[in-house]
Amino acid sequence: MLEKIRPKAEDRKRLKEAADAILSRIEGLARERGHNFKALLVGSGARSTWLAGDHDLDLFIAVPDGADLKDALELARLVAPVHQEKYAEHAYIHASVDGFEVDIVPCYHVLNASCLRSAVDRTPFHTQYITSRITGLEDHVLLLKQFMKGVGVYGSELRTGGFSGYLSEILVLRYGSFLGVLEAASGWHPGETIDLEGHCAQAHEEPLVVVDPVDPYRNVAAALTLDKMFQFVAASRCYLARPEIEMFFPLGENVLTDQEIIGRMRERGSHMLLVEFKAPDVVEDVLFPQLRKAEESARAMLERHGFRALRSDVYQAAGLAGMLFEMEVAELPAVSKRFGPPAWEGEHLSRFLSAHIQKLSGPYLEDGRAVIEVRRKYTQAWKLLDKEILNLALGKHIAAQIRAGYRIYYDIEILEVKDLEFRTFLSRYFKAHHKIC
Amino acid sequence: MLEKIRPKAEDRKRLKEAADAILSRIEGLARERGHNFKALLVGSGARSTWLAGDHDLDLFIAVPDGADLKDALELARLVAPVHQEKYAEHAYIHASVDGFEVDIVPCYHVLNASCLRSAVDRTPFHTQYITSRITGLEDHVLLLKQFMKGVGVYGSELRTGGFSGYLSEILVLRYGSFLGVLEAASGWHPGETIDLEGHCAQAHEEPLVVVDPVDPYRNVAAALTLDKMFQFVAASRCYLARPEIEMFFPLGENVLTDQEIIGRMRERGSHMLLVEFKAPDVVEDVLFPQLRKAEESARAMLERHGFRALRSDVYQAAGLAGMLFEMEVAELPAVSKRFGPPAWEGEHLSRFLSAHIQKLSGPYLEDGRAVIEVRRKYTQAWKLLDKEILNLALGKHIAAQIRAGYRIYYDIEILEVKDLEFRTFLSRYFKAHHKIC
């Protein structure tokens, strides 16, 4: 098992060499230009806790207070002439070098982690904290990371909302071993708190609170969602009850065929409603919160009009992004009740009644309130969404894309979307299966 | 106007004579048998506040403490040989005598209204209280009663839940005139309290509290529903803003034809669901609470299974009784979410999961709780009702009738019910129009 996930000696050597080469080129260039910059390898590459097959290198260029991050970015550009410029809190560089996916990130060199100028400034402190303590526990970290991957909770990007690498390392430090973490997690409740350095946690609202050893004000598990946390908890319980290697390496997912999708839809009898548009050109950590917000806003609108969604989800695939709603109630009769004020508010009542001359029946009283039955504006969920989509609370990037164009697929029409990434998303949607027990 | 509703001199004379004749026959028979019973004319007949055209006579036989109500009932039987025996709290007699509908009711003669042995014992005190005070205000009572009739809030039977004759008399005493009542009512709020004798009301929960002048513990308006109360309030406002004689005498209702019913159903697009059974042989005050209870229980069951009723109502017509549900959601997809315990309750979770092996998808977590998607047992509201009707909370009389047989009519099938009384009910249902402003 470990054979499979532990990087081989030659891979470690290659990674070390690649990192060193870039680091010394950066420092060389910095010296030439008179910059007092420090280049560092951070992340799992720095402490032998990366999973075999991962080829990510995180390199930071720390600039002293008063210096300009732009100068560091310039060095990064020179070191990796073929690159993409990306943007989180600040700009950084992504490039492929010698088979490695390299991020080169400018940051401020601060004296301790509580006087950060930006979130990335914290990373070198993490590296330092873990590196000095993890020796001898690396395999446990590897097992835990692979287990989290296998059960679908690894990755702290906002798309996943799972456990970060740093978080998994802290858990191993706290509980001493892979199995120790699983055993502890089996008994977790919402609000669980881990405070390695006894910093005394600030009040956090998140379901899991892990006080950052290098920054007492920060919850390392802030991005972890309640559901991902307890997917891990429930999966830990499964594994302890019956350890199975498949939990680390789940069998390949099969993507449903057209016929199977039709079968699922018939079996369920619900109505699928898909809104698809061009994905805006932003990183996932910007895109997914906006997608989720649009999804929630759309669901609230559907419910407000009397429709009912069973489930919904969002995706990004092949340059497109979208929201999928599985409707339990997708059509409604024309008649709809409009509730007015209580009958004892005479003036409001008159105003309500004179505003609703057009009616199917009423007025009558129900629980003391006036009711008029009127013709419903939208009797079909897809039409409501089609007409009102731009009135939803949409993030600015998504609003711009939707304004430029979108398409609604209803029921069987979703088969027109052939893209494999979408079909994988859809197949997962239908199975909606997590390893829990 | 008053011409029309005030009983003519000759009618008063006829009523007086008819009442006197029966009363003296009762007292004669009582004397013959050595009973110390007192026969009384009570109700509106006793105080000239009955509406022309009403031919109801309420006669009470008051028996002293220690005597047997059965002896009084026996006298009533003899006085009206052709009669029906009815039953409220105790047995009483209903008969047609000389064109009058006569109720002869045995009661206990108690010394004051707070030492009642049964609810009817209070009535003679009411008669005494009103008779001695209403002189000169009779026409106002007549106008108020006719107005209440016209706007559909007169009658304190449980079917109507409106204003009793006694209540309307108290209102006239309180506010001095017909218009005085309407003006006061225009400003009513829920919890309005009227306490003529300054008894200091007990805490009552009802929307209108009218402390009974002869029994401080009783709310005269206990049977009045919130909606009937405010139908009256809102109608009072209409009348004061624009007095129209039609509010006293609404135009004849037209019963919808088959074509009109079909038109209404198409226009609304909802689904009608009717359950009909033989009406049990009990008075309306027993039947209607049971019907309402069955209606509520059925609606709760429908909603629990995911269906949604827009409105519902109950009726009794031509020896049959039933419940009508207008469904907003009458069909649902096969797939249905079953929510399990939160994932941190490990044992509950395992039990939940092993109880749901049969599934369409899942398990997954939602807001920390396990969810399994299963096949819904009932995808159609009418089938649910058909299969589960005997599991509803049904009053015993209705339960017995439904056990003996019932029929469900769905959508257009309701046209098979031709009975005029039902059609009147149905027409009113569709219009659902009350005079409010």
mmCIF file of N, CA, C and O in Angstrom, chain A residues 247-293:
data_model
loop_
_atom_site.group_PDB
_atom_site.id
_atom_site.type_symbol
_atom_site.label_atom_id
_atom_site.label_comp_id
_atom_site.label_asym_id
_atom_site.label_seq_id
_atom_site.Cartn_x
_atom_site.Cartn_y
_atom_site.Cartn_z
ATOM 1 N N MET A 247 -11.069 1.671 -0.096
ATOM 2 C CA MET A 247 -11.386 3.006 0.400
ATOM 3 C C MET A 247 -10.284 3.995 0.037
ATOM 4 O O MET A 247 -10.544 5.188 -0.104
ATOM 5 N N PHE A 248 -9.059 3.481 -0.131
ATOM 6 C CA PHE A 248 -7.970 4.354 -0.587
ATOM 7 C C PHE A 248 -8.017 4.551 -2.098
ATOM 8 O O PHE A 248 -7.703 5.608 -2.600
ATOM 9 N N PHE A 249 -8.343 3.472 -2.776
ATOM 10 C CA PHE A 249 -8.337 3.509 -4.242
ATOM 11 C C PHE A 249 -9.675 3.023 -4.750
ATOM 12 O O PHE A 249 -9.817 1.863 -5.123
ATOM 13 N N PRO A 250 -10.670 3.863 -4.739
ATOM 14 C CA PRO A 250 -11.994 3.418 -5.178
ATOM 15 C C PRO A 250 -11.920 2.932 -6.622
ATOM 16 O O PRO A 250 -11.092 3.422 -7.404
ATOM 17 N N LEU A 251 -12.758 1.977 -6.945
ATOM 18 C CA LEU A 251 -12.795 1.457 -8.307
ATOM 19 C C LEU A 251 -13.124 2.589 -9.261
ATOM 20 O O LEU A 251 -13.800 3.545 -8.889
ATOM 21 N N GLY A 252 -12.635 2.461 -10.465
ATOM 22 C CA GLY A 252 -12.911 3.492 -11.469
ATOM 23 C C GLY A 252 -14.407 3.730 -11.566
ATOM 24 O O GLY A 252 -15.195 2.795 -11.526
ATOM 25 N N GLU A 253 -14.787 4.989 -11.655
ATOM 26 C CA GLU A 253 -16.211 5.301 -11.789
ATOM 27 C C GLU A 253 -16.636 4.989 -13.200
ATOM 28 O O GLU A 253 -15.947 5.365 -14.143
ATOM 29 N N ASN A 254 -17.790 4.348 -13.374
ATOM 30 C CA ASN A 254 -18.255 4.304 -14.749
ATOM 31 C C ASN A 254 -19.244 5.414 -15.004
ATOM 32 O O ASN A 254 -20.115 5.724 -14.200
ATOM 33 N N VAL A 255 -19.025 6.043 -16.137
ATOM 34 C CA VAL A 255 -19.883 7.141 -16.561
ATOM 35 C C VAL A 255 -21.113 6.520 -17.208
ATOM 36 O O VAL A 255 -21.004 5.603 -18.017
ATOM 37 N N LEU A 256 -22.273 6.996 -16.817
ATOM 38 C CA LEU A 256 -23.515 6.412 -17.335
ATOM 39 C C LEU A 256 -23.672 6.683 -18.832
ATOM 40 O O LEU A 256 -23.344 7.764 -19.313
ATOM 41 N N THR A 257 -24.180 5.695 -19.553
ATOM 42 C CA THR A 257 -24.485 5.880 -20.974
ATOM 43 C C THR A 257 -25.814 6.629 -21.107
ATOM 44 O O THR A 257 -26.549 6.785 -20.138
ATOM 45 N N ASP A 258 -26.104 7.046 -22.334
ATOM 46 C CA ASP A 258 -27.391 7.714 -22.579
ATOM 47 C C ASP A 258 -28.549 6.858 -22.070
ATOM 48 O O ASP A 258 -29.457 7.346 -21.404
ATOM 49 N N GLN A 259 -28.480 5.572 -22.425
ATOM 50 C CA GLN A 259 -29.584 4.689 -22.028
ATOM 51 C C GLN A 259 -29.705 4.597 -20.513
ATOM 52 O O GLN A 259 -30.803 4.582 -19.962
ATOM 53 N N GLU A 260 -28.557 4.547 -19.855
ATOM 54 C CA GLU A 260 -28.592 4.473 -18.390
ATOM 55 C C GLU A 260 -29.130 5.762 -17.778
ATOM 56 O O GLU A 260 -29.874 5.736 -16.798
ATOM 57 N N ILE A 261 -28.769 6.885 -18.380
ATOM 58 C CA ILE A 261 -29.284 8.169 -17.868
ATOM 59 C C ILE A 261 -30.805 8.206 -18.030
ATOM 60 O O ILE A 261 -31.542 8.562 -17.114
ATOM 61 N N ILE A 262 -31.262 7.796 -19.206
ATOM 62 C CA ILE A 262 -32.722 7.755 -19.430
ATOM 63 C C ILE A 262 -33.376 6.845 -18.397
ATOM 64 O O ILE A 262 -34.414 7.173 -17.810
ATOM 65 N N GLY A 263 -32.723 5.701 -18.154
ATOM 66 C CA GLY A 263 -33.259 4.765 -17.158
ATOM 67 C C GLY A 263 -33.355 5.391 -15.780
ATOM 68 O O GLY A 263 -34.382 5.287 -15.104
ATOM 69 N N ARG A 264 -32.297 6.090 -15.375
ATOM 70 C CA ARG A 264 -32.298 6.751 -14.069
ATOM 71 C C ARG A 264 -33.417 7.781 -13.995
ATOM 72 O O ARG A 264 -34.114 7.902 -12.992
ATOM 73 N N MET A 265 -33.553 8.549 -15.059
ATOM 74 C CA MET A 265 -34.565 9.607 -15.041
ATOM 75 C C MET A 265 -35.970 9.029 -14.960
ATOM 76 O O MET A 265 -36.827 9.532 -14.241
ATOM 77 N N ARG A 266 -36.197 7.934 -15.693
ATOM 78 C CA ARG A 266 -37.515 7.286 -15.638
ATOM 79 C C ARG A 266 -37.790 6.747 -14.251
ATOM 80 O O ARG A 266 -38.868 6.892 -13.707
ATOM 81 N N GLU A 267 -36.775 6.090 -13.705
ATOM 82 C CA GLU A 267 -36.903 5.470 -12.395
ATOM 83 C C GLU A 267 -37.226 6.514 -11.330
ATOM 84 O O GLU A 267 -38.034 6.280 -10.434
ATOM 85 N N ARG A 268 -36.592 7.665 -11.459
ATOM 86 C CA ARG A 268 -36.796 8.716 -10.464
ATOM 87 C C ARG A 268 -38.089 9.488 -10.717
ATOM 88 O O ARG A 268 -38.763 9.894 -9.782
ATOM 89 N N GLY A 269 -38.415 9.708 -11.972
ATOM 90 C CA GLY A 269 -39.656 10.405 -12.297
ATOM 91 C C GLY A 269 -39.611 11.897 -12.029
ATOM 92 O O GLY A 269 -40.615 12.591 -12.181
ATOM 93 N N SER A 270 -38.451 12.387 -11.637
ATOM 94 C CA SER A 270 -38.319 13.823 -11.368
ATOM 95 C C SER A 270 -37.994 14.550 -12.674
ATOM 96 O O SER A 270 -37.864 13.936 -13.721
ATOM 97 N N HIS A 271 -37.850 15.859 -12.586
ATOM 98 C CA HIS A 271 -37.580 16.639 -13.795
ATOM 99 C C HIS A 271 -36.252 17.363 -13.663
ATOM 100 O O HIS A 271 -36.028 18.084 -12.715
ATOM 101 N N MET A 272 -35.366 17.159 -14.656
ATOM 102 C CA MET A 272 -34.035 17.745 -14.603
ATOM 103 C C MET A 272 -34.058 19.096 -15.315
ATOM 104 O O MET A 272 -34.606 19.231 -16.410
ATOM 105 N N LEU A 273 -33.442 20.051 -14.674
ATOM 106 C CA LEU A 273 -33.438 21.413 -15.201
ATOM 107 C C LEU A 273 -31.996 21.910 -15.120
ATOM 108 O O LEU A 273 -31.434 22.026 -14.036
ATOM 109 N N LEU A 274 -31.412 22.150 -16.297
ATOM 110 C CA LEU A 274 -29.998 22.492 -16.363
ATOM 111 C C LEU A 274 -29.844 23.876 -16.976
ATOM 112 O O LEU A 274 -30.461 24.171 -17.997
ATOM 113 N N VAL A 275 -29.051 24.715 -16.335
ATOM 114 C CA VAL A 275 -28.724 26.030 -16.912
ATOM 115 C C VAL A 275 -27.230 26.027 -17.175
ATOM 116 O O VAL A 275 -26.443 25.796 -16.260
ATOM 117 N N GLU A 276 -26.863 26.274 -18.418
ATOM 118 C CA GLU A 276 -25.445 26.221 -18.760
ATOM 119 C C GLU A 276 -25.013 27.511 -19.434
ATOM 120 O O GLU A 276 -25.793 28.121 -20.178
ATOM 121 N N PHE A 277 -23.807 27.933 -19.122
ATOM 122 C CA PHE A 277 -23.276 29.168 -19.711
ATOM 123 C C PHE A 277 -21.761 29.052 -19.788
ATOM 124 O O PHE A 277 -21.181 28.100 -19.254
ATOM 125 N N LYS A 278 -21.127 30.001 -20.457
ATOM 126 C CA LYS A 278 -19.655 29.973 -20.565
ATOM 127 C C LYS A 278 -19.046 30.228 -19.203
ATOM 128 O O LYS A 278 -19.448 31.148 -18.504
ATOM 129 N N ALA A 279 -18.072 29.400 -18.832
ATOM 130 C CA ALA A 279 -17.407 29.612 -17.538
ATOM 131 C C ALA A 279 -16.593 30.897 -17.616
ATOM 132 O O ALA A 279 -15.860 31.100 -18.594
ATOM 133 N N PRO A 280 -16.703 31.768 -16.617
ATOM 134 C CA PRO A 280 -15.861 32.978 -16.645
ATOM 135 C C PRO A 280 -14.408 32.582 -16.417
ATOM 136 O O PRO A 280 -14.131 31.530 -15.844
ATOM 137 N N ASP A 281 -13.502 33.427 -16.862
ATOM 138 C CA ASP A 281 -12.074 33.105 -16.809
ATOM 139 C C ASP A 281 -11.502 33.474 -15.447
ATOM 140 O O ASP A 281 -10.714 34.405 -15.318
ATOM 141 N N VAL A 282 -11.925 32.755 -14.409
ATOM 142 C CA VAL A 282 -11.421 33.002 -13.054
ATOM 143 C C VAL A 282 -11.054 31.669 -12.425
ATOM 144 O O VAL A 282 -11.491 30.614 -12.897
ATOM 145 N N VAL A 283 -10.256 31.696 -11.351
ATOM 146 C CA VAL A 283 -9.878 30.438 -10.697
ATOM 147 C C VAL A 283 -11.089 29.827 -10.002
ATOM 148 O O VAL A 283 -12.067 30.506 -9.708
ATOM 149 N N GLU A 284 -11.002 28.535 -9.749
ATOM 150 C CA GLU A 284 -12.119 27.807 -9.139
ATOM 151 C C GLU A 284 -12.537 28.408 -7.803
ATOM 152 O O GLU A 284 -13.720 28.397 -7.470
ATOM 153 N N ASP A 285 -11.559 28.913 -7.052
ATOM 154 C CA ASP A 285 -11.888 29.480 -5.745
ATOM 155 C C ASP A 285 -12.723 30.755 -5.852
ATOM 156 O O ASP A 285 -13.326 31.194 -4.878
ATOM 157 N N VAL A 286 -12.724 31.340 -7.022
ATOM 158 C CA VAL A 286 -13.619 32.475 -7.259
ATOM 159 C C VAL A 286 -14.917 31.979 -7.897
ATOM 160 O O VAL A 286 -16.018 32.387 -7.528
ATOM 161 N N LEU A 287 -14.769 31.046 -8.836
ATOM 162 C CA LEU A 287 -15.937 30.572 -9.580
ATOM 163 C C LEU A 287 -16.936 29.833 -8.702
ATOM 164 O O LEU A 287 -18.139 30.102 -8.748
ATOM 165 N N PHE A 288 -16.460 28.884 -7.897
ATOM 166 C CA PHE A 288 -17.411 28.013 -7.193
ATOM 167 C C PHE A 288 -18.273 28.721 -6.150
ATOM 168 O O PHE A 288 -19.464 28.459 -6.071
ATOM 169 N N PRO A 289 -17.680 29.630 -5.365
ATOM 170 C CA PRO A 289 -18.587 30.369 -4.471
ATOM 171 C C PRO A 289 -19.675 31.115 -5.238
ATOM 172 O O PRO A 289 -20.815 31.169 -4.805
ATOM 173 N N GLN A 290 -19.328 31.649 -6.389
ATOM 174 C CA GLN A 290 -20.350 32.352 -7.181
ATOM 175 C C GLN A 290 -21.405 31.384 -7.710
ATOM 176 O O GLN A 290 -22.594 31.690 -7.743
ATOM 177 N N LEU A 291 -20.939 30.210 -8.155
ATOM 178 C CA LEU A 291 -21.893 29.203 -8.643
ATOM 179 C C LEU A 291 -22.845 28.780 -7.515
ATOM 180 O O LEU A 291 -24.049 28.656 -7.711
ATOM 181 N N ARG A 292 -22.278 28.546 -6.341
ATOM 182 C CA ARG A 292 -23.106 28.109 -5.200
ATOM 183 C C ARG A 292 -24.116 29.184 -4.823
ATOM 184 O O ARG A 292 -25.250 28.893 -4.469
ATOM 185 N N LYS A 293 -23.671 30.421 -4.882
ATOM 186 C CA LYS A 293 -24.551 31.524 -4.542
ATOM 187 C C LYS A 293 -25.702 31.609 -5.553
ATOM 188 O O LYS A 293 -26.874 31.781 -5.178
#
